[in-house]
Tab-separated table of C-alpha atoms in Angstrom:
chain	number	residue	atom	x	y	z
A	859	MET	CA	69.492	182.089	-69.475
A	860	ALA	CA	67.674	184.852	-71.336
A	861	LYS	CA	65.912	184.272	-74.559
A	862	SER	CA	67.534	186.647	-76.993
A	863	ALA	CA	67.611	187.364	-80.646
A	864	ALA	CA	70.725	185.164	-80.965
A	865	ASN	CA	68.895	182.203	-79.500
A	866	TYR	CA	66.203	182.482	-82.018
A	867	MET	CA	68.661	182.924	-84.948
A	868	ASN	CA	70.240	179.633	-83.913
A	869	SER	CA	66.776	178.022	-83.868
A	870	GLN	CA	66.118	179.285	-87.384
A	871	LEU	CA	69.426	177.973	-88.648
A	872	ILE	CA	68.763	174.562	-87.057
A	873	LYS	CA	65.327	174.395	-88.712
A	874	MET	CA	66.691	175.523	-92.112
A	875	GLU	CA	69.510	172.959	-92.049
A	876	ALA	CA	67.033	170.196	-91.192
A	877	ILE	CA	64.744	171.064	-94.010
A	878	ILE	CA	67.553	171.328	-96.525
A	879	ASN	CA	68.645	167.779	-95.535
A	880	GLY	CA	65.078	166.389	-95.816
A	881	TYR	CA	64.040	166.389	-92.212
A	882	VAL	CA	61.016	168.050	-90.552
A	883	GLU	CA	62.995	169.168	-87.500
A	884	GLY	CA	66.603	169.479	-86.292
A	885	ILE	CA	68.000	168.542	-82.847
A	886	ALA	CA	70.643	170.848	-81.511
A	887	LEU	CA	73.615	169.563	-79.561
A	888	ASP	CA	75.452	171.185	-76.675
A	889	ALA	CA	79.262	171.871	-76.709
A	890	ASN	CA	79.978	168.231	-75.570
A	891	GLY	CA	77.788	166.675	-78.228
A	892	TYR	CA	74.840	165.882	-75.973
A	893	VAL	CA	71.149	166.660	-76.972
A	894	SER	CA	70.193	170.179	-76.102
A	895	GLU	CA	66.793	170.850	-77.754
A	896	GLY	CA	65.011	171.245	-81.065
A	897	SER	CA	64.737	174.468	-83.045
A	898	GLY	CA	61.678	175.490	-80.895
A	899	GLU	CA	61.052	172.573	-78.595
A	900	ASN	CA	62.329	170.533	-75.763
A	901	VAL	CA	63.136	166.944	-76.343
A	902	PHE	CA	62.126	164.151	-73.921
A	903	VAL	CA	63.190	160.475	-74.115
A	904	VAL	CA	61.095	157.663	-72.545
A	905	ARG	CA	63.024	154.551	-71.919
A	906	ASN	CA	62.107	151.657	-69.501
A	907	GLY	CA	59.296	153.866	-68.071
A	908	VAL	CA	61.567	156.784	-67.243
A	909	LEU	CA	61.187	160.191	-68.651
A	910	ASN	CA	64.561	161.850	-69.423
A	911	THR	CA	65.444	165.319	-70.637
A	912	ALA	CA	68.616	167.265	-70.875
A	913	PRO	CA	69.437	169.373	-67.799
A	914	LEU	CA	69.336	173.156	-68.083
A	915	GLY	CA	73.213	173.106	-68.119
A	916	ASN	CA	73.237	171.350	-71.464
A	917	SER	CA	72.279	174.575	-73.299
A	918	VAL	CA	68.648	174.214	-72.646
A	919	LEU	CA	66.393	177.246	-72.056
A	920	PRO	CA	63.880	176.838	-69.287
A	921	GLY	CA	60.305	177.196	-70.142
A	922	ILE	CA	56.698	176.647	-69.203
A	923	THR	CA	56.324	173.509	-71.381
A	924	ARG	CA	59.389	171.756	-70.067
A	925	GLU	CA	58.506	172.405	-66.466
A	926	SER	CA	54.825	171.301	-67.069
A	927	VAL	CA	55.826	168.051	-68.691
A	928	LEU	CA	58.274	167.192	-65.913
A	929	GLN	CA	55.760	168.186	-63.194
A	930	ILE	CA	52.883	166.245	-64.736
A	931	ALA	CA	55.172	163.109	-64.991
A	932	ARG	CA	56.097	163.385	-61.373
A	933	ASP	CA	52.472	163.897	-60.344
A	934	VAL	CA	51.383	160.681	-62.039
A	935	GLY	CA	54.341	158.751	-60.772
A	936	ILE	CA	56.534	158.576	-63.864
A	937	PRO	CA	60.196	158.704	-62.786
A	938	VAL	CA	61.992	161.726	-64.250
A	939	THR	CA	65.752	162.188	-64.736
A	940	GLU	CA	67.624	165.254	-66.099
A	941	GLN	CA	70.834	164.039	-67.473
A	942	GLY	CA	72.893	164.190	-70.750
A	943	ILE	CA	71.256	162.430	-73.649
A	944	SER	CA	73.750	160.803	-76.090
A	945	ALA	CA	72.807	162.218	-79.559
A	946	ARG	CA	72.335	159.155	-81.542
A	947	THR	CA	72.452	156.208	-79.169
A	948	ALA	CA	69.896	157.458	-76.633
A	949	LEU	CA	67.638	158.933	-79.264
A	950	HIS	CA	67.600	155.724	-81.348
A	951	ARG	CA	67.167	153.467	-78.403
A	952	GLY	CA	64.411	155.633	-76.820
A	953	ARG	CA	61.051	153.892	-76.949
A	954	GLY	CA	59.145	157.268	-76.853
A	955	LEU	CA	60.426	160.574	-77.831
A	956	LEU	CA	58.415	163.685	-77.240
A	957	HIS	CA	58.762	167.274	-78.177
A	958	ARG	CA	56.609	170.376	-78.109
A	959	HIS	CA	55.179	171.356	-81.489
A	960	ARG	CA	52.706	174.118	-81.887
A	961	GLY	CA	51.738	174.193	-78.186
A	962	ARG	CA	51.348	170.488	-77.987
A	963	VAL	CA	53.648	167.722	-76.732
A	964	THR	CA	53.733	165.129	-79.538
A	965	PRO	CA	55.634	161.851	-80.142
A	966	ILE	CA	58.618	161.736	-82.527
A	967	ARG	CA	58.313	158.881	-84.973
A	968	SER	CA	61.796	158.673	-86.341
A	969	VAL	CA	65.292	160.137	-85.811
A	970	ASP	CA	67.628	160.142	-88.799
A	971	LYS	CA	64.792	158.474	-90.687
A	972	ILE	CA	65.049	155.391	-88.350
A	973	SER	CA	61.763	154.572	-86.630
A	974	VAL	CA	62.036	154.830	-82.842
A	975	GLY	CA	58.854	152.775	-82.233
A	976	LYS	CA	55.982	153.342	-79.788
A	977	ALA	CA	56.420	154.780	-76.336
A	978	ASN	CA	56.302	152.289	-73.416
A	979	TRP	CA	54.345	154.503	-71.295
A	980	PRO	CA	53.666	153.359	-67.652
A	981	HIS	CA	50.031	152.612	-67.184
A	982	HIS	CA	48.389	154.703	-64.470
């Protein structure tokens, strides 16, 4: 649960592999093949008006951004689930994917160069 030098090395390797293969960012998987997080950001999937993210048990480090996004969603009435995210199926079917990038939570436009469309955000 501690952020250590080894965690940051993994993040650097994820980012380097993504860039070498023509991607902007990489998404890490846990030991069971479920989405963990990006090289320096949490991953959130919005589908059918529900915000989903991997639970801490899926090799996700806790952090301020993750907790803030989850709390804000709950505060405005967006249902939140923390469950395993199937690597390709859920990411490709998600109508809105979010990640933290340079201190901001931003949408992901494509996964594996496949467009994931616009988020179907609940209107509040």
